């Protein structure tokens, strides 16, 4: 019915114009023009005056419209028709199809046209056969158009071009790139570059178009190429935009006259007046395209993300990677708090603020690096530095050296920061600052509850909001110790100082030694299996030199000679692994415990994990299987705890097998753009992340919390395996 009404409107608007087309005077005498017709001027131009045998030259039709008048794109929209050129060419010459620059949406009452106002040029490639004889040639063109405002007027022009066939004549790219025609060549929608992705989902009312292009775009419009037998979209309906971290999502209303979803949607997605892509993708039918929006984090606000980040930072103190550092810092209060004088209280508070400053500076350095990567077109998330073998080698070495100090081999503060007068105070503040740095460094392998959504949101926002969210996360991490230092009386809740403190430091040293061993293992996972053992051996050689450096510092404490010798030994030690790092070869899937399986849900008695890929996910859903994806990394402590305590439990494995759930691991130990983009589409920027998909193509992701429980996972499996 809507189509019939539109046709009636068009008949009224265009009444008599098409019937009178034969009576429209033809302007032009076969020359290039420009020639003036009703409400526009037409001209035929070329970039050059000559064409080589076997070569090409670029010609073009240029139309300049009166104010408020327009002509049409290849799909005119609700009304109209595009310009057309019919050539009469000499033997040996041929003309390619007319190319259409990026269009605009042109509302006309209840209708929406697609076309151009003011001026537009349509490039056309002219080709000469290799056998054509040199000399002048004339290209004859009969041009028709429809120019519209509130009414539409057809027009005709007899135009043409004179070219010289000349051996060695320059091609179009060698000609001066000036004028409307040259500009139009830059505005032709380009094919989608390698690395970009375009996908379409559709339901009974609308399409969901997603473009992943590595940029956070805020404007987009879609123009379908196909129109017959009926419009594919409701041309006049508003197209709603949803900004993504690395692209844009567009919700386009489906034409009410369309009986069924098309197999493919082909058109132009316009990001600006100068950037557009020719895109095509199969339409995946779903029950409700809006259902997928719940996993993208679009409901999160900036203030909400800041609040989540602060709470996540507070909880991060309780994670196994951070708690030992916080507890050591708390014990230091027992040694500094005396009778409770105001001077001592002020001194303790200053230490707390310096500790917080160390955390803040470290977090600002991390977010600065993330923003630089984003500006350069790369993407990274929380813990991205642990994907670098160089960073891991330095971090593991530092942990080993720090553990030596805790074990009593030497005093790291006394030995490395002693430089004369005021030693104790300088050493103390430096210690507090770098303890804050250490707390940040050891926090990166962990993700606390609430952090995932906050960081995922932050990395999709402008730089100011990103800094605000990460600052809130840093303040949350610093808050417990700052509060303790601000109220030293609370230290009385801790045990009284004594010999037990030295014993506890030595016990804590064992924890840091274990951390260094674990980091060495992760370091090996970044390399191919054949190379990983050699790389770990080199790192252990570095540890040996660090142990000798520690012995020198303990044997001759606070001496320049021993300090210089230690620095040289530490530098030589680090040079051993760092000089051998040639980049990271994928280490297979052993780090994440991946096992491939044809079906993906095991043999009926054992859960088999296959590597994640988007085609494998789509295939599993198409076969009716729910899918559980574990986004993990060898360096992620929270991931390892969840896998061993929950995912490998008998109850969870039984439920996965019973529900015929396809299990996949997305191993992020090494940087993987596909996994990074998938995390971003889920509103996350790091691991662990756990997702369950129902066994229906195009169904929305069910994103689970960062810390798992058996009951939580069992309910998610039951919810999505129905």
XYZ file of C-alpha atoms in Angstrom:
722
model
C 0.000 0.000 0.000
C 2.821 2.381 0.868
C 4.389 1.766 -2.535
C 1.112 2.548 -4.287
C 0.748 5.812 -2.341
C 4.303 6.827 -3.258
C 3.669 6.059 -6.894
C 0.565 8.259 -6.814
C 2.602 11.096 -5.307
C 5.234 10.654 -7.970
C 2.626 10.718 -10.692
C 1.400 14.066 -9.404
C 4.896 15.488 -9.014
C 6.090 14.263 -12.402
C 2.823 14.685 -14.288
C 3.464 15.450 -17.880
C 7.231 15.693 -17.509
C 8.115 12.223 -18.813
C 5.413 12.307 -21.440
C 6.818 15.568 -22.692
C 10.394 14.305 -22.730
C 10.403 13.890 -26.485
C 9.410 17.546 -26.788
C 12.265 18.795 -24.560
C 14.697 20.844 -26.573
C 18.129 19.273 -26.886
C 20.860 21.731 -25.882
C 24.360 21.568 -27.266
C 25.873 20.989 -30.691
C 28.086 17.987 -29.980
C 30.877 20.017 -28.408
C 32.089 19.830 -24.824
C 29.975 22.749 -23.615
C 29.155 24.024 -21.073
C 25.540 24.307 -22.206
C 22.670 25.800 -20.217
C 19.419 23.881 -19.749
C 16.525 24.363 -17.345
C 17.967 24.658 -13.806
C 21.355 23.181 -14.616
C 24.441 23.503 -16.791
C 25.976 20.434 -18.470
C 29.547 19.978 -19.661
C 31.726 17.116 -20.937
C 35.361 17.330 -19.776
C 38.502 15.177 -19.699
C 41.689 15.194 -17.647
C 43.860 15.271 -20.780
C 43.529 16.069 -24.471
C 45.260 12.953 -25.806
C 45.016 9.179 -25.492
C 47.642 6.558 -26.330
C 46.858 3.471 -28.460
C 46.086 0.718 -25.940
C 45.776 3.365 -23.213
C 42.994 5.163 -21.336
C 41.864 8.686 -20.642
C 39.362 9.905 -18.074
C 36.317 11.812 -19.272
C 33.398 12.995 -17.221
C 29.959 14.566 -17.253
C 29.789 17.657 -15.045
C 26.371 18.975 -13.966
C 25.978 22.261 -12.095
C 22.516 22.798 -10.598
C 20.628 25.930 -9.641
C 20.143 26.495 -5.906
C 17.743 23.954 -4.269
C 17.727 21.711 -7.362
C 19.290 18.278 -7.495
C 20.080 15.289 -9.707
C 20.204 11.630 -8.707
C 22.543 8.854 -7.626
C 22.483 5.439 -9.349
C 19.672 4.443 -6.933
C 17.559 7.582 -6.879
C 15.682 6.632 -3.692
C 11.921 7.139 -3.537
C 11.740 9.101 -6.798
C 13.715 10.134 -9.852
C 16.305 8.500 -12.070
C 20.051 8.981 -12.521
C 21.724 10.811 -15.422
C 22.620 8.677 -18.422
C 25.166 8.992 -21.235
C 24.761 7.183 -24.554
C 27.994 7.236 -26.548
C 28.595 7.122 -30.289
C 32.278 6.329 -30.648
C 34.660 5.784 -33.572
C 35.971 2.286 -34.224
C 38.654 1.299 -31.719
C 37.260 3.469 -28.898
C 35.106 2.325 -25.975
C 33.619 3.887 -22.860
C 33.287 2.321 -19.405
C 30.293 2.724 -17.097
C 29.538 6.072 -15.544
C 30.859 6.209 -11.963
C 28.823 7.845 -9.197
C 30.478 9.820 -6.359
C 29.327 9.683 -2.738
C 25.637 10.704 -2.606
C 23.638 12.628 -0.012
C 20.188 12.099 1.483
C 17.767 14.681 -0.003
C 14.383 14.853 1.757
C 11.449 15.803 -0.451
C 8.205 15.958 1.532
C 7.490 12.420 2.806
C 10.071 11.010 0.393
C 13.849 10.625 0.513
C 15.933 10.984 -2.611
C 19.593 10.024 -2.999
C 21.587 12.426 -5.102
C 23.570 15.639 -5.493
C 23.097 19.371 -5.148
C 25.194 22.278 -6.431
C 27.768 20.458 -8.625
C 28.665 16.864 -9.408
C 31.004 15.119 -11.866
C 30.558 11.537 -13.087
C 33.902 9.999 -14.182
C 33.926 7.730 -17.267
C 36.995 5.797 -18.453
C 37.652 6.008 -22.211
C 39.790 3.236 -23.719
C 41.616 3.050 -27.041
C 42.422 -0.219 -28.783
C 46.135 -0.944 -29.405
C 45.453 -1.022 -33.147
C 43.791 2.384 -33.392
C 45.451 4.779 -35.796
C 46.986 8.022 -34.480
C 45.094 11.198 -35.191
C 42.083 13.202 -33.957
C 38.904 11.413 -32.850
C 35.520 12.754 -31.804
C 33.482 11.162 -29.010
C 29.774 11.886 -29.412
C 27.520 11.740 -26.320
C 23.746 11.976 -25.919
C 23.075 12.933 -22.290
C 19.765 12.728 -20.402
C 18.946 13.687 -16.821
C 16.170 14.551 -14.418
C 16.603 17.666 -12.303
C 14.218 18.161 -9.371
C 13.173 20.507 -6.596
C 9.441 20.536 -5.781
C 8.874 19.503 -9.397
C 11.041 17.453 -11.745
C 12.153 18.508 -15.212
C 13.806 16.146 -17.681
C 16.598 17.420 -19.883
C 18.748 16.421 -22.852
C 22.071 17.571 -24.212
C 24.173 16.721 -27.247
C 27.773 16.878 -26.002
C 31.103 15.497 -27.138
C 34.857 15.463 -26.770
C 37.743 15.798 -29.192
C 40.827 13.732 -28.327
C 44.120 13.164 -30.135
C 45.265 9.551 -30.467
C 48.961 9.918 -29.854
C 51.551 7.241 -29.022
C 53.088 7.850 -25.612
C 50.279 10.147 -24.487
C 50.047 10.363 -20.693
C 47.394 8.356 -18.863
C 44.860 9.832 -16.415
C 47.129 9.461 -13.382
C 49.888 11.416 -15.151
C 47.633 14.370 -15.941
C 47.273 17.383 -13.584
C 44.654 16.424 -10.975
C 42.600 19.622 -11.033
C 38.962 20.553 -11.491
C 35.636 18.920 -10.666
C 36.475 15.693 -12.519
C 39.727 15.121 -10.607
C 37.942 15.799 -7.330
C 35.173 13.355 -8.250
C 37.706 10.527 -8.714
C 38.575 10.853 -4.999
C 34.899 10.639 -4.030
C 34.019 7.335 -5.701
C 33.176 4.821 -2.907
C 36.148 2.512 -2.480
C 36.133 -1.270 -2.036
C 36.451 -2.311 1.596
C 40.208 -2.470 2.393
C 41.822 -5.644 3.700
C 41.470 -5.755 7.483
C 38.078 -4.050 7.564
C 34.916 -6.074 8.082
C 31.281 -5.452 7.185
C 28.409 -7.598 8.426
C 24.608 -7.430 8.307
C 21.890 -8.912 10.474
C 18.195 -8.442 9.818
C 14.818 -9.073 11.389
C 11.236 -8.283 10.369
C 11.670 -4.545 10.913
C 15.275 -3.483 10.426
C 18.858 -4.270 9.517
C 21.887 -4.032 11.779
C 24.941 -2.995 9.745
C 28.331 -3.243 11.471
C 31.520 -1.793 9.996
C 34.807 -2.602 11.748
C 37.452 -0.248 10.374
C 39.747 0.432 13.340
C 38.322 3.905 14.041
C 35.637 5.222 16.320
C 33.221 6.774 13.818
C 30.267 8.857 14.959
C 28.552 9.502 11.612
C 27.370 7.032 9.008
C 24.690 6.614 6.332
C 23.787 3.630 4.180
C 22.666 3.761 0.535
C 21.579 0.473 -1.087
C 22.536 -0.128 -4.705
C 19.621 -2.496 -5.279
C 16.121 -1.142 -5.769
C 14.186 -3.479 -8.037
C 11.814 -5.230 -7.627
C 11.230 -3.048 -4.572
C 13.179 -0.881 -2.159
C 15.288 -2.777 0.376
C 15.156 -0.078 3.035
C 12.675 2.538 4.150
C 14.514 5.363 2.423
C 13.004 8.221 4.446
C 13.367 6.541 7.860
C 16.019 7.788 10.273
C 19.175 5.671 10.376
C 20.260 5.255 14.004
C 23.977 5.200 14.791
C 25.690 3.285 17.578
C 29.364 4.185 17.998
C 31.731 1.254 18.434
C 35.263 1.241 19.780
C 36.711 0.379 16.377
C 33.929 1.164 13.944
C 30.265 2.000 13.730
C 26.954 0.167 13.888
C 23.953 1.406 11.924
C 20.307 0.442 12.407
C 18.380 0.862 9.145
C 14.630 0.318 8.853
C 13.600 -2.370 6.413
C 11.179 -1.486 3.598
C 7.621 -2.497 4.581
C 7.089 -3.651 0.992
C 9.903 -6.207 1.251
C 8.325 -9.646 1.593
C 11.511 -11.417 2.774
C 15.037 -10.503 3.754
C 17.424 -10.324 0.794
C 20.218 -12.884 0.686
C 22.796 -10.093 0.393
C 22.824 -6.378 1.131
C 24.978 -4.356 -1.272
C 25.442 -0.632 -1.036
C 27.548 2.302 0.075
C 28.288 3.105 3.695
C 29.148 6.792 3.971
C 31.273 7.988 6.914
C 31.751 11.580 5.735
C 31.429 13.712 2.603
C 34.813 12.385 1.472
C 34.966 8.824 2.880
C 32.676 5.983 1.785
C 32.999 2.277 1.048
C 31.317 -0.052 -1.415
C 30.178 -2.866 0.903
C 28.374 -6.157 0.511
C 27.558 -8.906 3.012
C 25.103 -11.771 3.432
C 22.124 -10.877 5.603
C 22.001 -13.082 8.707
C 18.352 -13.438 9.807
C 17.694 -13.053 13.553
C 14.567 -12.698 15.664
C 15.550 -9.287 17.038
C 18.664 -7.353 16.036
C 18.389 -5.134 19.123
C 18.929 -8.120 21.419
C 22.629 -8.046 20.613
C 23.034 -4.517 21.943
C 22.987 -5.605 25.574
C 26.489 -7.091 25.395
C 28.124 -4.064 23.838
C 28.244 -1.896 26.907
C 26.164 0.844 25.279
C 24.151 1.369 28.479
C 27.255 2.301 30.475
C 27.695 6.009 31.195
C 30.922 7.857 31.890
C 30.026 8.390 35.558
C 28.957 4.770 35.861
C 32.241 3.570 34.360
C 34.219 5.818 36.737
C 32.324 4.367 39.709
C 32.843 0.788 38.497
C 36.546 1.469 37.938
C 37.028 2.829 41.469
C 35.281 -0.143 43.070
C 37.176 -2.521 40.783
C 40.455 -0.908 41.880
C 39.573 -1.387 45.547
C 38.736 -5.064 44.934
C 41.964 -5.462 42.941
C 43.864 -5.160 46.239
C 42.457 -8.530 47.279
C 43.646 -10.322 44.132
C 46.575 -12.735 44.622
C 48.885 -10.651 42.455
C 48.451 -7.427 44.453
C 47.694 -8.476 48.031
C 51.296 -9.389 49.017
C 52.508 -5.920 47.970
C 49.723 -4.211 49.914
C 50.406 -6.346 52.984
C 54.128 -5.533 52.856
C 53.299 -1.842 52.628
C 50.953 -2.207 55.596
C 53.721 -3.841 57.626
C 55.976 -0.881 56.883
C 53.530 1.247 58.883
C 54.317 -0.859 61.946
C 57.925 0.258 61.672
C 57.153 3.947 61.133
C 54.278 4.590 63.532
C 55.595 5.306 67.016
C 53.997 7.143 69.863
C 51.616 8.909 67.523
C 53.059 12.423 67.394
C 51.596 14.822 64.850
C 54.981 14.903 63.044
C 54.979 11.142 62.643
C 51.360 11.130 61.553
C 52.129 13.753 58.904
C 55.151 11.743 57.773
C 53.060 8.578 57.402
C 50.359 10.433 55.491
C 52.950 11.809 53.087
C 54.178 8.266 52.454
C 50.600 7.222 51.681
C 50.178 10.054 49.192
C 53.531 9.282 47.530
C 52.488 5.619 47.240
C 49.240 6.763 45.570
C 51.256 9.030 43.256
C 53.348 6.034 42.161
C 50.158 4.169 41.239
C 48.669 7.177 39.439
C 51.804 7.850 37.380
C 52.004 4.168 36.418
C 48.357 4.048 35.340
C 48.732 7.280 33.378
C 51.739 5.761 31.587
C 49.666 2.687 30.703
C 46.684 4.661 29.420
C 49.024 6.979 27.504
C 50.537 3.982 25.740
C 47.063 2.617 24.984
C 45.977 5.946 23.472
C 49.139 6.185 21.357
C 48.483 2.680 20.027
C 44.861 3.595 19.323
C 45.893 6.766 17.471
C 48.239 4.678 15.350
C 45.442 2.325 14.340
C 46.438 -0.497 16.692
C 44.379 -1.881 19.530
C 45.380 -3.176 22.920
C 43.731 -3.854 26.225
C 44.425 -4.298 29.930
C 47.621 -6.324 30.346
C 48.785 -5.677 26.761
C 52.384 -5.140 27.935
C 52.526 -8.767 29.103
C 52.321 -9.778 25.431
C 55.807 -8.270 24.946
C 58.740 -10.657 25.583
C 61.031 -7.724 26.395
C 58.678 -6.395 29.067
C 58.215 -9.879 30.536
C 61.976 -10.454 30.727
C 62.491 -7.173 32.608
C 59.489 -7.795 34.889
C 60.564 -11.358 35.754
C 64.097 -10.110 36.484
C 62.800 -7.345 38.717
C 60.606 -9.808 40.618
C 63.593 -12.110 41.129
C 65.791 -9.226 42.350
C 63.028 -7.959 44.653
C 62.592 -11.469 46.071
C 66.325 -11.644 46.801
C 66.014 -8.438 48.805
C 62.999 -9.724 50.746
C 64.884 -12.953 51.480
C 67.591 -10.902 53.181
C 70.419 -11.098 50.654
C 70.628 -7.291 50.512
C 68.614 -4.148 51.314
C 67.410 -2.876 47.936
C 66.684 0.614 49.229
C 69.933 0.998 51.176
C 72.105 -0.392 48.419
C 70.652 1.219 45.300
C 69.372 4.614 46.404
C 72.042 5.767 48.893
C 73.575 9.068 47.836
C 74.718 11.054 50.836
C 72.871 13.241 53.278
C 69.164 12.944 53.975
C 69.435 9.312 52.956
C 66.671 7.886 55.100
C 64.018 10.365 54.016
C 64.884 10.167 50.299
C 65.063 6.415 50.479
C 61.689 6.236 52.235
C 59.756 8.386 49.768
C 61.421 6.686 46.795
C 60.466 3.349 48.310
C 56.825 4.405 48.704
C 56.646 5.722 45.149
C 58.161 2.625 43.583
C 56.054 0.368 45.765
C 53.078 2.061 44.085
C 54.689 1.360 40.713
C 55.224 -2.258 41.752
C 51.599 -2.594 42.857
C 50.499 -1.434 39.394
C 52.900 -3.734 37.574
C 51.857 -6.834 39.496
C 48.184 -5.862 39.113
C 48.237 -6.100 35.311
C 47.940 -9.925 35.167
C 44.731 -9.692 37.206
C 41.269 -8.372 36.419
C 38.976 -7.730 39.364
C 35.163 -7.794 39.250
C 33.659 -4.622 37.719
C 36.954 -3.746 35.994
C 36.158 -5.416 32.660
C 33.097 -3.345 31.779
C 34.754 -0.115 32.978
C 37.958 -0.600 30.972
C 36.067 -1.806 27.894
C 33.921 1.337 28.031
C 36.911 3.618 28.684
C 38.909 2.439 25.680
C 35.993 3.236 23.365
C 35.712 6.843 24.570
C 37.563 10.117 23.920
C 40.928 10.523 25.633
C 39.545 12.648 28.493
C 37.031 10.017 29.581
C 39.618 7.243 29.135
C 42.009 9.060 31.492
C 39.206 9.704 33.994
C 38.226 6.028 34.167
C 41.819 4.805 34.530
C 42.480 7.483 37.162
C 39.482 6.209 39.128
C 40.860 2.668 38.843
C 44.243 3.863 40.150
C 42.631 5.733 43.051
C 40.663 2.619 43.964
C 43.862 0.552 44.016
C 45.598 3.174 46.198
C 42.637 3.858 48.497
C 43.107 1.108 51.169
C 46.702 2.025 51.985
C 46.032 5.778 51.774
C 43.157 5.388 54.264
C 45.373 3.284 56.536
C 48.139 5.891 56.406
C 45.662 8.710 57.053
C 44.432 6.982 60.206
C 47.593 5.433 61.718
C 45.578 4.405 64.783
C 44.048 1.680 62.637
C 47.511 0.091 62.506
C 46.851 -1.083 66.070
C 44.552 -3.656 64.516
C 47.665 -5.297 63.052
C 49.943 -7.522 65.154
C 52.628 -5.725 67.164
C 56.093 -5.407 65.583
C 58.533 -8.207 66.301
C 60.792 -10.870 64.866
C 57.807 -12.386 63.068
C 57.958 -9.512 60.573
C 61.353 -10.630 59.264
C 60.078 -14.183 58.951
C 57.008 -12.924 57.090
C 59.220 -10.978 54.672
C 61.118 -14.161 53.920
C 57.860 -16.050 53.379
C 56.733 -13.270 51.043
C 60.053 -13.625 49.222
C 59.022 -17.176 48.359
C 55.818 -15.776 46.791
C 57.843 -13.404 44.641
C 60.281 -16.156 43.673
C 57.252 -18.199 42.567
C 56.001 -15.178 40.613
C 59.371 -14.888 38.872
C 59.210 -18.592 37.948
C 55.684 -18.171 36.603
C 56.704 -15.120 34.563
C 59.613 -17.115 33.132
C 57.116 -19.789 32.066
C 54.862 -17.164 30.463
C 57.945 -15.717 28.739
C 58.584 -19.108 27.160
C 54.973 -19.335 25.946
C 55.471 -16.282 23.731
C 57.809 -18.244 21.485
C 57.430 -21.270 19.287
C 57.823 -24.536 21.192
C 61.267 -25.260 19.737
C 62.577 -21.829 20.721
C 60.810 -21.318 24.061
C 63.119 -23.637 26.054
C 66.210 -21.794 24.806
C 64.694 -18.414 25.634
C 63.832 -19.500 29.192
C 67.396 -20.801 29.649
C 68.726 -17.371 28.664
C 66.379 -15.734 31.176
C 67.655 -18.099 33.897
C 71.216 -17.046 33.018
C 70.037 -13.465 33.595
C 68.723 -14.535 37.019
C 72.184 -15.939 37.869
C 73.873 -12.603 37.185
C 71.172 -10.858 39.228
C 71.912 -13.203 42.149
C 75.621 -12.310 41.915
C 74.680 -8.626 41.835
C 72.554 -9.124 44.956
C 75.446 -10.868 46.704
C 77.714 -7.881 45.946
C 75.159 -5.439 47.305
C 74.747 -7.502 50.490
C 78.491 -8.044 50.958
C 79.399 -4.353 50.648
C 76.164 -2.371 51.398
C 75.902 1.356 50.645
C 79.249 1.381 48.774
C 79.687 3.073 45.420
C 81.854 0.279 44.051
C 79.389 -2.480 44.882
C 76.487 -0.407 43.553
C 78.278 0.232 40.250
C 79.246 -3.443 39.974
C 75.655 -4.465 40.680
C 74.290 -2.105 38.045
C 76.765 -3.471 35.468
C 75.847 -7.065 36.354
C 72.131 -6.290 36.170
C 72.608 -4.617 32.773
C 74.607 -7.581 31.462
C 72.031 -9.983 32.827
C 69.116 -8.212 31.117
C 71.084 -7.981 27.885
C 71.210 -11.785 27.640
C 67.474 -12.395 27.030
C 66.708 -9.003 25.471
C 69.388 -9.335 22.794
C 67.861 -12.630 21.673
C 64.259 -11.428 21.354
C 63.391 -11.420 17.653
C 59.635 -11.083 18.011
C 57.020 -13.483 19.181
C 56.200 -16.595 17.231
C 52.836 -18.037 18.069
C 53.404 -20.694 20.679
C 50.540 -22.904 19.714
C 47.689 -23.331 22.108
C 49.450 -25.169 24.902
C 49.612 -22.011 26.985
C 45.881 -21.822 27.203
C 45.346 -25.536 27.368
C 43.681 -25.599 23.980
C 42.867 -28.894 22.327
C 41.239 -29.121 18.941
C 38.279 -31.333 18.255
C 36.167 -31.878 15.199
C 32.894 -31.319 16.985
C 34.224 -29.005 19.645
C 32.323 -30.542 22.565
C 34.454 -33.640 23.071
C 33.866 -37.341 22.728
C 31.092 -37.599 25.300
C 33.394 -38.215 28.259
C 35.886 -35.348 28.059
C 35.485 -31.663 27.210
C 37.640 -30.657 24.231
C 38.539 -26.997 23.716
C 39.112 -25.804 20.167
C 40.755 -22.519 19.129
C 38.308 -19.623 18.756
C 37.546 -18.229 15.331
C 34.525 -16.315 14.083
C 33.782 -18.844 11.292
C 33.917 -21.691 13.830
C 31.514 -19.767 16.083
C 29.108 -19.186 13.193
C 29.323 -22.841 12.099
C 28.582 -24.102 15.603
C 25.559 -21.820 15.983
C 24.310 -22.754 12.515
C 24.459 -26.406 13.616
C 22.325 -25.563 16.656
C 25.085 -25.862 19.276
C 25.509 -23.331 22.097
C 29.076 -22.019 22.369
C 31.189 -21.217 25.442
C 34.223 -19.005 24.707
C 37.019 -18.623 27.259
C 39.082 -15.500 26.502
C 42.307 -16.261 28.350
C 46.085 -15.775 28.422
C 48.997 -17.603 30.008
C 49.972 -14.451 31.922
C 46.468 -13.904 33.348
C 46.391 -15.194 36.934
C 42.645 -14.713 37.254
C 42.208 -16.834 34.115
C 44.259 -19.690 35.542
C 42.345 -19.643 38.846
C 38.959 -19.672 37.069
C 39.981 -22.480 34.729
C 41.295 -24.761 37.444
C 38.683 -24.035 40.104
C 35.573 -23.787 37.914
C 35.875 -24.654 34.222
C 37.737 -27.926 34.849
C 35.455 -29.005 37.683
C 33.471 -32.214 37.205
C 30.115 -30.425 37.551
C 30.849 -27.806 34.869
C 32.421 -30.270 32.431
C 29.421 -32.584 32.858
C 27.014 -29.717 32.095
C 29.014 -28.710 29.007
C 28.916 -32.254 27.657
C 25.258 -32.774 28.506
C 24.275 -29.540 26.769
C 26.395 -30.336 23.673
C 28.142 -27.015 24.191
C 30.968 -26.221 21.771
C 33.875 -24.989 23.898
C 36.429 -22.561 22.488
C 39.500 -20.828 23.890
C 40.535 -17.425 22.585
C 44.234 -17.420 23.531
C 45.389 -13.808 24.005
C 48.852 -14.693 25.350
C 50.242 -13.141 22.187
C 48.601 -10.102 20.636
C 45.818 -11.223 18.272
C 43.829 -8.546 16.374
C 40.834 -10.840 15.840
C 40.555 -11.573 19.566
C 41.128 -7.905 20.437
C 38.332 -6.839 18.075
C 36.015 -9.535 19.409
C 36.639 -8.383 22.989
C 35.900 -4.804 21.932
C 32.610 -5.886 20.327
C 31.666 -7.436 23.681
C 32.479 -4.224 25.554
C 35.644 -5.684 27.090
C 39.323 -4.757 26.788
C 41.115 -7.599 28.547
C 41.006 -11.086 29.963
C 39.469 -13.006 31.599
C 36.253 -12.697 29.627
C 33.693 -15.488 29.396
C 30.878 -15.584 26.845
C 28.071 -18.055 26.199
C 26.159 -17.979 22.888
C 22.860 -19.808 22.396
C 22.681 -22.260 19.508
C 20.917 -19.828 17.203
C 22.651 -17.937 14.406
C 23.008 -14.242 15.207
C 21.940 -14.625 18.850
C 23.266 -12.194 21.435
C 26.254 -12.948 23.657
C 25.723 -13.724 27.347
C 28.794 -12.107 28.980
C 29.701 -13.549 32.394
C 31.563 -11.797 35.261
C 35.370 -11.846 35.468
C 35.436 -14.099 38.541
C 33.512 -17.334 38.037
C 31.681 -19.640 40.372
C 30.392 -23.101 39.511
C 26.805 -22.051 40.145
C 27.142 -18.992 37.903
C 28.540 -21.032 34.991
C 26.017 -23.862 35.419
C 23.116 -21.385 35.290
C 24.596 -19.726 32.168
C 24.896 -23.112 30.434
C 21.311 -24.002 31.363
C 20.081 -20.583 30.231
C 21.702 -20.793 26.794
C 21.492 -24.523 26.056
C 17.700 -24.720 25.999
